[in-house]
Coordinates of C-alpha atoms and ligand atoms in Angstrom, one line a residue:
M1010 CA 39.5 46.9 -38.6
V1011 CA 36.1 46.1 -37.4
E1012 CA 35.9 42.7 -35.7
E1013 CA 32.6 42.4 -33.9
E1014 CA 29.6 40.5 -35.4
K1015 CA 27.0 43.2 -34.9
D1016 CA 24.9 45.5 -37.0
G1017 CA 26.6 44.0 -40.2
E1018 CA 25.6 40.5 -39.1
A1019 CA 22.1 41.6 -38.4
Q1020 CA 21.7 43.0 -41.7
A1021 CA 23.2 40.2 -43.5
Q1022 CA 21.2 37.7 -41.7
A1023 CA 17.9 39.6 -42.2
Q1024 CA 18.8 39.8 -46.0
E1025 CA 19.5 36.3 -46.3
E1026 CA 16.4 35.2 -44.7
T1027 CA 14.1 37.3 -46.7
T1028 CA 15.5 36.3 -49.9
N1029 CA 15.2 32.6 -50.8
L1030 CA 17.0 33.0 -54.0
V1031 CA 19.8 30.7 -54.5
V1032 CA 22.1 31.0 -57.4
P1033 CA 21.8 27.9 -59.8
W1034 CA 25.4 26.6 -59.2
M1035 CA 24.7 26.3 -55.5
R1036 CA 21.7 24.0 -56.2
A1037 CA 24.0 21.2 -57.3
P1038 CA 26.7 20.9 -54.7
V1039 CA 29.4 18.4 -54.0
D1040 CA 28.4 17.0 -50.8
V1041 CA 31.7 16.6 -48.6
S1042 CA 29.9 14.3 -46.3
H1043 CA 30.2 11.5 -49.0
V1044 CA 33.9 12.0 -49.3
D1045 CA 36.2 9.9 -47.2
S1046 CA 39.5 11.0 -45.5
C1047 CA 42.5 9.9 -47.5
S1048 CA 45.9 8.8 -46.1
L1049 CA 48.9 10.8 -47.3
E1050 CA 50.3 7.5 -48.7
T1051 CA 47.4 7.1 -51.1
L1052 CA 46.8 10.9 -51.9
P1053 CA 47.5 11.2 -55.7
S1054 CA 50.3 13.5 -56.9
L1055 CA 51.3 14.7 -53.4
H1056 CA 54.8 16.1 -53.5
P1057 CA 57.1 14.0 -51.3
R1058 CA 58.5 16.9 -49.5
L1059 CA 54.9 18.2 -48.7
K1060 CA 54.2 14.8 -47.3
E1061 CA 57.1 14.9 -45.1
A1062 CA 56.1 18.5 -44.0
L1063 CA 52.6 17.2 -43.1
E1064 CA 53.8 14.3 -41.2
K1065 CA 56.0 16.6 -39.2
M1066 CA 52.8 18.6 -38.4
G1067 CA 51.4 15.3 -37.1
I1068 CA 49.1 14.7 -40.1
S1069 CA 48.8 11.4 -41.5
S1070 CA 45.6 11.7 -43.6
L1071 CA 43.5 14.4 -45.1
F1072 CA 40.1 15.4 -43.9
P1073 CA 37.1 15.0 -46.2
V1074 CA 36.9 18.7 -47.3
Q1075 CA 40.7 18.7 -48.0
V1076 CA 40.4 15.5 -50.2
A1077 CA 37.5 17.0 -52.0
V1078 CA 39.2 20.5 -52.7
W1079 CA 42.5 18.6 -53.7
H1080 CA 40.3 16.6 -56.2
E1081 CA 39.0 19.7 -57.7
T1082 CA 42.4 21.5 -57.7
I1083 CA 45.3 19.1 -58.1
G1084 CA 43.3 16.1 -59.2
P1085 CA 41.3 16.0 -62.2
G1086 CA 39.6 19.4 -61.7
G1087 CA 43.1 21.2 -62.2
F1088 CA 41.7 24.4 -60.8
E1089 CA 39.6 25.0 -63.7
R1090 CA 36.6 26.1 -61.6
D1091 CA 36.5 28.5 -58.9
V1092 CA 35.6 26.7 -55.7
C1093 CA 33.4 27.8 -52.9
V1094 CA 33.3 25.8 -49.6
N1095 CA 30.7 25.6 -46.9
S1096 CA 32.1 23.3 -44.3
P1097 CA 31.8 23.2 -40.4
T1098 CA 34.1 24.8 -38.0
G1099 CA 37.2 22.9 -37.4
S1100 CA 36.9 20.6 -40.4
G1101 CA 40.3 21.8 -41.8
K1102 CA 39.4 24.3 -44.4
T1103 CA 42.8 26.3 -44.0
L1104 CA 44.8 23.1 -45.1
S1105 CA 42.3 22.4 -47.7
Y1106 CA 43.4 25.5 -49.6
A1107 CA 46.9 25.9 -48.5
L1108 CA 48.1 22.3 -49.5
P1109 CA 46.9 22.6 -53.3
I1110 CA 48.3 26.2 -53.6
V1111 CA 51.7 25.1 -52.2
Q1112 CA 51.7 21.9 -54.3
T1113 CA 51.1 23.9 -57.5
L1114 CA 53.5 26.6 -56.8
S1115 CA 56.2 24.1 -56.0
S1116 CA 57.0 24.0 -59.7
R1117 CA 57.4 27.8 -60.0
A1118 CA 60.9 28.9 -61.4
V1119 CA 61.0 32.6 -60.5
R1120 CA 59.7 34.0 -57.2
C1121 CA 57.0 36.6 -57.6
L1122 CA 53.6 36.9 -55.7
R1123 CA 51.4 34.2 -57.1
A1124 CA 48.9 33.5 -54.1
L1125 CA 47.0 36.0 -52.0
V1126 CA 45.1 34.9 -48.9
V1127 CA 42.8 37.3 -47.4
L1128 CA 41.3 37.2 -43.9
P1129 CA 39.2 39.7 -41.9
T1130 CA 41.4 40.0 -38.8
R1131 CA 45.1 40.2 -37.8
D1132 CA 45.0 37.3 -35.4
L1133 CA 43.3 35.0 -38.0
A1134 CA 45.9 36.0 -40.9
L1135 CA 48.8 35.3 -38.5
Q1136 CA 47.3 31.9 -37.7
V1137 CA 46.8 30.9 -41.3
K1138 CA 50.3 32.1 -42.2
G1139 CA 51.5 29.7 -39.5
V1140 CA 50.0 26.8 -41.6
F1141 CA 51.7 27.9 -44.7
D1142 CA 54.9 28.5 -43.0
A1143 CA 54.7 24.7 -41.8
I1144 CA 54.5 23.5 -45.5
A1145 CA 55.6 26.0 -48.0
P1146 CA 59.4 26.2 -47.2
S1147 CA 59.6 22.4 -47.8
V1148 CA 59.3 23.2 -51.5
G1149 CA 61.2 26.4 -51.6
L1150 CA 58.3 28.8 -51.3
S1151 CA 58.3 31.9 -49.3
V1152 CA 55.4 33.2 -47.3
G1153 CA 54.7 36.8 -46.1
S1154 CA 52.1 38.6 -44.1
A1155 CA 50.6 42.0 -44.3
V1156 CA 48.4 42.7 -41.3
G1157 CA 47.3 45.7 -39.4
Q1158 CA 49.2 46.9 -36.2
S1159 CA 52.7 45.8 -37.5
S1160 CA 55.2 48.1 -39.0
I1161 CA 54.5 48.9 -42.6
A1162 CA 58.4 49.2 -42.9
G1163 CA 59.0 45.8 -41.4
D1164 CA 56.2 44.5 -43.9
I1165 CA 58.0 46.1 -46.8
A1166 CA 61.4 44.6 -45.9
Q1167 CA 59.8 41.3 -45.7
L1168 CA 57.8 41.5 -49.0
I1169 CA 59.9 43.5 -51.2
K1170 CA 63.4 42.6 -52.6
T1171 CA 65.7 45.2 -54.3
H1172 CA 68.0 44.3 -57.1
K1173 CA 70.5 46.5 -59.1
L1174 CA 69.5 46.7 -62.8
D1175 CA 71.6 44.5 -65.0
A1176 CA 73.4 46.4 -67.7
G1177 CA 71.9 44.4 -70.5
I1178 CA 68.1 44.8 -69.4
C1179 CA 66.0 47.0 -71.6
Y1180 CA 64.7 49.7 -69.4
D1181 CA 62.9 53.0 -69.4
P1182 CA 65.7 55.7 -69.6
E1183 CA 63.7 58.0 -67.6
D1184 CA 64.0 55.4 -64.7
I1185 CA 67.7 55.0 -64.8
S1186 CA 68.4 56.0 -61.3
Q1187 CA 65.8 53.3 -60.0
K1188 CA 66.5 50.0 -58.5
L1189 CA 64.4 47.2 -59.5
E1190 CA 62.1 45.8 -56.9
S1191 CA 60.4 42.3 -57.0
S1192 CA 58.4 40.3 -54.6
A1193 CA 60.4 38.6 -51.9
V1194 CA 57.4 36.2 -51.2
D1195 CA 55.4 33.6 -53.3
I1196 CA 52.4 33.7 -50.9
L1197 CA 50.9 36.6 -49.1
V1198 CA 48.4 36.3 -46.2
A1199 CA 46.8 39.7 -45.6
T1200 CA 44.1 41.7 -43.9
P1201 CA 42.1 43.9 -46.4
G1202 CA 43.3 47.3 -44.9
R1203 CA 47.1 46.4 -45.0
L1204 CA 46.7 44.9 -48.3
M1205 CA 45.3 48.2 -49.7
D1206 CA 48.1 50.1 -48.0
H1207 CA 50.5 48.1 -49.9
I1208 CA 48.5 48.3 -53.2
N1209 CA 48.4 51.9 -53.0
N1210 CA 51.6 53.0 -51.5
T1211 CA 54.3 50.3 -51.7
K1212 CA 56.8 50.4 -54.6
G1213 CA 57.4 47.3 -56.2
F1214 CA 54.2 45.6 -54.7
T1215 CA 52.3 44.2 -57.6
L1216 CA 49.6 41.7 -58.1
E1217 CA 50.2 41.2 -61.8
H1218 CA 51.4 37.7 -61.4
L1219 CA 48.7 36.5 -59.0
R1220 CA 47.3 33.1 -59.8
Y1221 CA 45.4 32.3 -56.7
L1222 CA 43.1 34.4 -54.4
V1223 CA 41.7 32.8 -51.3
V1224 CA 38.9 34.7 -49.6
D1225 CA 38.6 32.9 -46.2
E1226 CA 35.7 33.7 -43.8
T1227 CA 33.9 34.9 -47.0
D1228 CA 30.6 36.0 -45.7
R1229 CA 32.5 38.2 -43.0
L1230 CA 34.7 39.8 -45.9
L1231 CA 32.0 40.3 -48.2
R1232 CA 29.9 42.0 -45.6
E1233 CA 32.1 45.0 -45.3
S1234 CA 33.9 46.9 -48.2
Y1235 CA 37.2 47.5 -46.5
Q1236 CA 38.1 50.3 -48.7
E1237 CA 36.9 48.4 -51.8
W1238 CA 39.8 45.8 -51.5
L1239 CA 38.0 43.0 -53.5
P1240 CA 37.1 45.1 -56.7
T1241 CA 40.6 46.5 -56.5
V1242 CA 42.3 43.4 -56.4
L1243 CA 39.8 41.8 -59.1
K1244 CA 40.6 44.9 -61.2
L1245 CA 44.4 44.5 -61.0
T1246 CA 44.3 40.9 -61.8
Q1247 CA 41.8 41.4 -64.7
A1248 CA 44.2 43.8 -66.2
S1249 CA 46.8 41.3 -66.0
D1250 CA 44.5 38.6 -67.5
D1251 CA 43.7 40.7 -70.3
G1252 CA 47.3 41.4 -71.0
L1253 CA 46.9 45.1 -70.1
F1254 CA 49.5 46.9 -68.1
P1255 CA 48.6 47.0 -64.5
S1256 CA 50.3 50.3 -64.4
S1257 CA 47.6 51.8 -66.7
S1258 CA 45.1 51.1 -63.7
P1259 CA 44.2 54.2 -61.8
F1260 CA 44.8 52.2 -58.5
V1261 CA 48.6 51.6 -58.8
P1262 CA 51.2 54.0 -59.2
S1263 CA 53.8 52.4 -61.8
A1264 CA 57.2 51.6 -60.2
F1265 CA 58.7 50.3 -63.5
G1266 CA 57.0 52.0 -66.4
S1267 CA 57.5 49.7 -69.5
L1268 CA 59.8 47.5 -67.8
Q1269 CA 56.9 45.8 -66.1
T1270 CA 55.5 44.1 -69.4
I1271 CA 59.1 42.7 -70.0
R1272 CA 59.2 41.3 -66.6
R1273 CA 55.8 39.8 -66.7
Q1274 CA 56.3 37.9 -69.8
S1275 CA 59.7 36.5 -68.9
V1276 CA 58.6 35.6 -65.5
E1277 CA 55.5 33.7 -66.7
R1278 CA 57.7 31.8 -69.4
C1279 CA 59.8 30.6 -66.5
F1280 CA 56.6 28.9 -64.9
K1281 CA 55.9 25.5 -66.0
G1282 CA 52.4 25.3 -67.3
K1283 CA 50.1 28.0 -68.9
P1284 CA 51.6 31.2 -69.9
Y1285 CA 48.8 33.5 -68.8
P1286 CA 46.8 31.6 -66.2
R1287 CA 43.5 32.7 -65.1
L1288 CA 43.1 33.9 -61.6
A1289 CA 41.6 31.0 -59.5
K1290 CA 39.5 31.8 -56.6
L1291 CA 38.6 29.9 -53.6
A1292 CA 36.1 31.2 -51.1
L1293 CA 35.4 29.3 -47.7
S1294 CA 33.4 29.7 -44.6
A1295 CA 31.5 27.6 -42.1
T1296 CA 28.5 30.0 -42.8
L1297 CA 29.1 30.6 -46.5
T1298 CA 26.6 33.3 -47.7
Q1299 CA 24.1 32.3 -50.2
D1300 CA 23.2 35.9 -50.9
P1301 CA 23.5 36.3 -54.8
S1302 CA 24.2 40.0 -54.4
K1303 CA 27.2 39.2 -52.1
L1304 CA 28.5 36.3 -54.2
I1305 CA 28.6 38.3 -57.4
Q1306 CA 31.3 40.5 -56.0
L1307 CA 33.7 37.6 -56.3
D1308 CA 33.2 37.4 -60.1
L1309 CA 33.4 33.7 -59.9
H1310 CA 34.3 31.5 -63.0
H1311 CA 32.1 28.5 -63.4
P1312 CA 32.0 28.1 -59.6
L1313 CA 31.8 24.6 -57.9
F1314 CA 29.9 24.6 -54.6
M1315 CA 31.0 22.2 -51.9
T1316 CA 29.0 21.8 -48.7
T1317 CA 28.6 19.3 -46.0
G1318 CA 25.1 17.5 -45.8
A1319 CA 21.6 19.0 -46.8
T1320 CA 21.3 21.7 -44.1
R1321 CA 22.4 25.1 -44.5
Y1322 CA 24.5 25.1 -41.4
R1323 CA 26.1 22.2 -39.7
L1324 CA 27.7 21.9 -36.2
P1325 CA 30.7 19.7 -35.6
E1326 CA 29.8 16.1 -35.2
K1327 CA 31.1 15.7 -31.8
L1328 CA 29.8 19.0 -30.4
E1329 CA 27.3 18.5 -27.4
C1330 CA 25.0 21.5 -26.8
L1331 CA 23.7 22.2 -23.3
R1332 CA 21.9 24.9 -21.6
L1333 CA 21.5 26.5 -18.2
I1334 CA 18.2 28.4 -17.2
C1335 CA 19.6 31.2 -15.0
E1336 CA 17.4 33.0 -12.2
T1337 CA 17.0 36.5 -12.8
G1338 CA 19.9 38.8 -11.3
V1339 CA 22.6 36.1 -10.6
K1340 CA 23.8 35.0 -13.9
P1341 CA 27.4 35.3 -12.8
V1342 CA 26.8 32.9 -10.0
Y1343 CA 25.6 30.2 -12.6
L1344 CA 28.7 31.0 -14.6
V1345 CA 31.0 30.6 -11.7
G1346 CA 29.2 27.4 -10.6
L1347 CA 29.5 26.2 -14.3
L1348 CA 33.3 27.0 -14.5
K1349 CA 34.0 25.3 -11.1
S1350 CA 32.3 22.1 -12.5
L1351 CA 34.7 22.5 -15.5
E1352 CA 37.6 23.1 -13.4
G1353 CA 41.0 22.4 -15.0
E1354 CA 39.4 22.3 -18.6
K1355 CA 40.1 25.1 -21.2
C1356 CA 37.0 27.4 -21.6
I1357 CA 36.2 30.4 -23.6
V1358 CA 33.2 32.4 -22.2
F1359 CA 31.6 34.6 -24.9
T1360 CA 29.7 37.9 -24.1
S1361 CA 27.9 40.2 -26.2
S1362 CA 30.3 43.3 -26.0
V1363 CA 33.6 44.5 -25.1
E1364 CA 32.2 46.2 -22.0
T1365 CA 30.5 43.1 -20.8
T1366 CA 33.7 41.3 -21.4
R1367 CA 35.7 43.6 -19.3
R1368 CA 33.3 43.8 -16.3
L1369 CA 32.8 40.0 -16.2
C1370 CA 36.3 39.4 -16.2
K1371 CA 36.8 41.9 -13.4
L1372 CA 33.9 40.4 -11.5
L1373 CA 35.1 36.7 -11.8
N1374 CA 38.5 37.8 -10.5
F1375 CA 36.8 39.4 -7.5
F1376 CA 35.3 36.0 -6.4
G1377 CA 38.5 35.3 -4.8
D1378 CA 41.4 33.1 -5.6
S1379 CA 39.8 30.0 -4.7
M1380 CA 37.2 30.5 -7.6
I1381 CA 38.2 31.3 -11.1
K1382 CA 41.1 33.1 -12.6
A1383 CA 39.9 34.5 -15.9
K1384 CA 41.6 36.8 -18.6
E1385 CA 40.0 38.9 -21.0
Y1386 CA 40.3 39.2 -24.9
S1387 CA 38.5 41.7 -26.9
G1388 CA 38.8 44.5 -29.3
G1389 CA 39.0 46.9 -26.4
L1390 CA 42.5 45.7 -25.5
N1391 CA 45.4 46.7 -27.6
Q1392 CA 47.1 44.1 -29.9
A1393 CA 50.1 43.4 -27.6
V1394 CA 47.8 42.4 -24.6
R1395 CA 45.6 40.4 -26.9
S1396 CA 48.5 38.5 -28.4
K1397 CA 50.0 37.8 -24.9
E1398 CA 46.7 36.7 -23.5
I1399 CA 46.0 34.3 -26.4
K1400 CA 49.5 32.9 -26.3
A1401 CA 49.0 32.3 -22.6
F1402 CA 45.7 30.7 -23.3
R1403 CA 47.2 28.5 -26.1
K1404 CA 50.1 27.4 -23.7
G1405 CA 47.4 26.5 -21.0
D1406 CA 48.6 29.0 -18.6
I1407 CA 45.3 30.6 -18.8
K1408 CA 42.4 28.2 -18.5
V1409 CA 39.4 30.7 -18.9
L1410 CA 39.1 33.4 -21.3
I1411 CA 36.3 35.7 -21.4
S1412 CA 35.9 37.1 -24.9
S1413 CA 33.7 39.2 -27.0
D1414 CA 33.0 38.0 -30.6
A1415 CA 36.5 39.1 -31.6
L1416 CA 37.4 35.4 -30.9
A1417 CA 34.4 33.9 -32.3
R1418 CA 35.5 33.2 -35.9
G1419 CA 38.4 31.0 -37.2
M1420 CA 40.6 31.0 -34.1
D1421 CA 42.1 27.6 -33.6
V1422 CA 43.2 26.9 -30.0
E1423 CA 44.2 23.6 -29.2
L1424 CA 42.3 21.5 -26.5
V1425 CA 39.5 24.1 -26.0
T1426 CA 37.0 21.8 -24.5
N1427 CA 34.2 24.2 -23.6
V1428 CA 32.5 27.1 -25.1
I1429 CA 30.2 29.1 -22.8
N1430 CA 27.6 31.6 -24.3
Y1431 CA 27.3 33.9 -21.2
D1432 CA 25.2 36.0 -23.4
M1433 CA 22.9 34.2 -25.8
P1434 CA 24.2 34.8 -29.4
Q1435 CA 21.7 36.9 -31.4
Y1436 CA 22.3 35.3 -34.7
P1437 CA 22.7 31.5 -35.8
K1438 CA 25.9 32.4 -37.6
T1439 CA 27.2 33.8 -34.4
F1440 CA 26.2 30.6 -32.6
I1441 CA 28.0 28.4 -35.3
H1442 CA 31.3 30.3 -35.0
R1443 CA 31.4 30.6 -31.2
A1444 CA 30.4 27.0 -30.6
G1445 CA 32.9 26.1 -33.3
R1446 CA 36.1 27.0 -31.0
T1447 CA 35.6 23.6 -29.5
A1448 CA 35.0 20.1 -31.0
R1449 CA 37.6 21.0 -33.8
A1450 CA 39.2 18.5 -36.0
G1451 CA 36.9 15.5 -34.9
R1452 CA 37.4 16.1 -31.2
A1453 CA 34.8 16.2 -28.7
G1454 CA 33.5 19.4 -27.3
R1455 CA 30.6 21.1 -25.3
C1456 CA 28.8 24.3 -26.0
F1457 CA 26.9 25.8 -22.9
T1458 CA 24.5 28.7 -23.2
L1459 CA 23.1 30.6 -20.2
L1460 CA 19.5 31.7 -20.6
G1461 CA 17.0 33.8 -18.8
D1462 CA 13.4 32.6 -18.8
H1463 CA 12.5 35.0 -21.4
E1464 CA 15.3 33.8 -23.9
V1465 CA 14.4 30.2 -23.8
R1466 CA 12.1 30.5 -26.7
R1467 CA 14.2 32.5 -28.8
F1468 CA 17.1 30.3 -28.2
S1469 CA 14.8 27.0 -29.3
N1470 CA 14.2 28.9 -32.6
L1471 CA 18.0 29.8 -33.1
L1472 CA 18.9 26.0 -32.5
K1473 CA 16.3 24.9 -35.1
K1474 CA 18.2 27.3 -37.5
V1475 CA 21.6 25.7 -36.8
G1476 CA 20.1 22.2 -37.3
N1477 CA 20.3 21.2 -33.7
A1478 CA 17.2 20.0 -31.9
S1479 CA 18.7 18.6 -28.8
C1480 CA 20.1 20.9 -26.1
P1481 CA 19.4 19.4 -22.6
I1482 CA 19.7 21.2 -19.4
Y1483 CA 23.1 21.0 -17.6
P1484 CA 22.6 20.4 -13.9
I1485 CA 25.3 22.2 -11.8
P1486 CA 25.8 20.4 -8.5
P1487 CA 24.4 22.4 -5.5
Y1488 CA 27.8 22.0 -3.7
L1489 CA 29.4 24.1 -6.3
F1490 CA 26.6 26.7 -6.8
V1491 CA 25.7 27.5 -3.1
P1492 CA 28.9 28.8 -1.8
V1493 CA 29.3 31.0 -4.9
R1494 CA 25.9 32.7 -4.1
A1495 CA 27.1 33.7 -0.7
I1496 CA 30.1 35.8 -2.0
Y1497 CA 28.4 37.1 -5.0
E1498 CA 27.1 40.4 -3.6
P1499 CA 30.7 41.4 -2.0
A1500 CA 32.2 40.7 -5.3
L1501 CA 29.6 42.8 -7.2
A1502 CA 30.1 45.6 -4.8
K1503 CA 33.9 45.5 -5.3
L1504 CA 33.3 45.7 -9.1
K1505 CA 31.0 48.6 -8.8
E1506 CA 33.7 50.4 -6.7
S1507 CA 36.4 49.6 -9.4
V1508 CA 34.8 50.3 -12.5
E1509 CA 34.3 53.8 -14.0
P1510 CA 30.5 54.4 -14.4
I1511 CA 29.5 54.6 -18.0
A1512 CA 28.3 58.1 -19.0
P1513 CA 24.6 57.9 -18.1
K1514 CA 22.5 58.3 -21.2
R1515 CA 18.7 58.2 -21.3
G1516 CA 17.4 54.9 -20.0
R1517 CA 21.0 53.7 -19.6
Q1518 CA 21.9 51.8 -16.2
V1519 CA 25.2 52.4 -14.6
G1520 CA 27.2 49.3 -13.3
F1521 CA 27.5 45.6 -14.3
K1522 CA 24.5 44.3 -16.0
H1523 CA 24.2 41.1 -14.1
N1524 CA 20.5 40.6 -14.8
S1525 CA 19.8 38.5 -17.8
R1526 CA 16.9 41.1 -18.9
T1527 CA 19.3 44.0 -18.6
T1528 CA 22.0 42.2 -20.3
N1529 CA 19.7 41.6 -23.3
S1530 CA 18.8 45.1 -23.5
Q1531 CA 22.4 46.0 -23.2
T1532 CA 23.2 43.8 -26.1
K1533 CA 20.8 45.9 -28.2
R1534 CA 22.3 49.1 -27.2
N1535 CA 25.6 47.8 -27.9
K1536 CA 24.9 46.8 -31.5
A1537 CA 26.5 50.0 -32.5
T1538 CA 29.7 49.3 -30.7
S1539 CA 32.4 48.0 -33.2
E1540 CA 35.5 46.6 -32.2
Q1541 CA 38.8 47.9 -33.5
A1542 CA 41.4 45.1 -34.5
Ligands
ATP420 N1 44.2 16.6 -42.0 C1 44.3 16.9 -40.8 N2 44.7 16.0 -39.8 C2 44.8 16.3 -38.4 N3 44.4 17.5 -38.1 C3 44.2 18.5 -38.9 C4 44.0 18.1 -40.4 N4 43.7 19.2 -41.0 C5 43.5 20.2 -40.1 N5 43.9 19.8 -38.9 C6 43.6 20.6 -37.7 O1 42.3 20.9 -37.5 C7 42.2 22.0 -36.7 C8 41.2 22.9 -37.4 O2 41.5 23.4 -38.9 P1 41.2 24.7 -39.4 O3 41.5 25.8 -38.5 O4 41.6 24.6 -40.7 O5 39.5 24.6 -39.5 P2 38.4 25.3 -40.2 O6 37.6 24.5 -40.9 O7 39.2 26.6 -40.9 O8 37.7 26.0 -38.9 P3 37.0 27.5 -38.8 O9 35.6 27.4 -39.7 O10 36.7 27.6 -37.4 O11 37.9 28.5 -39.3 C9 43.5 22.8 -36.8 O12 44.1 22.5 -35.6 C10 44.3 21.9 -37.8 O13 45.7 21.8 -37.2

């Protein structure tokens, strides 16, 4: 699956900037910045076992966005409107949907797939599954995942339960040899590609009982069609809403024939509440699209827009932005000086591409043991290596992670106190998501951006777009900077020996682009490079 924010982001940003159209329902939002946190004790209707589960997670109160969504779903709102949330990174959007969904499903009597949460990448999906896993079992709900690069057979074993047919059940005589399959999970967290695999190929996988659809990182998911996953899901659930057989849909081969209708009715009767509830949708992002042509794809019902403050984007409150103006040709020296000044703290260093990530990581490790030990995270690595590195980073065994934008969205790693833009982000949204890997959950954090002289103006414009005027220069003490300079050339020579030259193309330079100007041109060239998850 494509992870990198490149050409798609450019197009999306350009489109949004040229169209000033805002759909009417977005003009009268609920402003979450006027909502207060709420203690679990005073949160209305919270299931006692969910309260216990939250306390075990160390949570004693809900954040404003979580209170606002609770109000619209469990509170008086009662899930009657679809909800679109634009709320800063680290503000707790995951629990804002996980908690109401789990609370509502806690009263279900029969297990079947009621909630589907879709995320753009495998790592994000597994992170969100972890949040559901922490609360859903307390009320007897089961959570599954369907993500790329894991075994399909393993998925099926986890998601589908096979029963023998009871003698008294009315079934299609043609299907007499078949066993009855049903969902082994109430909630599924999935990436679009694997979801489509199950929709198209997995016997017994059905969305006919789906009540909740969450589209997390909405702008990212709406930008690419991922095998038409969204229209497919909507079509399948629409068929169910209309009382049509999903098996009549061209998308799904029927596993049960006429038995499906009998099962659907009996299952829904076993659910306290409405017999045929509407599919409720929740769409969330820190940079929610306002593009009507994108939003229309969600087919929203009487949507309610929640946002934070009056500006389009908002950075976390305790995020401090700083910049370093780098002399041409020696940007890595500035980076090492900066990392030395932050020694002992967890840092993510963002670059513009998989290739720069790989080379920069190698280069840092050539500076010698006394300098910086860094690891790499990008779509250029296989999943097992990525998972290993992120685990070590979470544990604190690795302090510096050099990453492409594969890590920019959604990833929640505790105690990351610094984000460093080694390459200046090209788009405001990329800045928001990268910077948002720190200063999460009300904590403090810093975002440093390394700039060449020629980038200063463009960066100031970008800061205006993200609503941040203040970004002072960070002074690196000379005693950290000067010794690094002395060992830069030997480290660079080692790097040149160790890396395979890139196949020369017209106007393409071979070797590590340590010059901020060439890094910028490399960024442009690499726009076509996509990352595979
Ligand atoms: N009520 C709460 N009390 C304390 N911590 C919380 C609470 N809700 C969420 N958190 C923590 O806040 C952090 C950020 O939450 P989450 O990942 O849901 O943010 P987000 O808004 O989805 O961010 P992003 O836009 O970057 O994806 C997580 O570590 C989570 O455990």
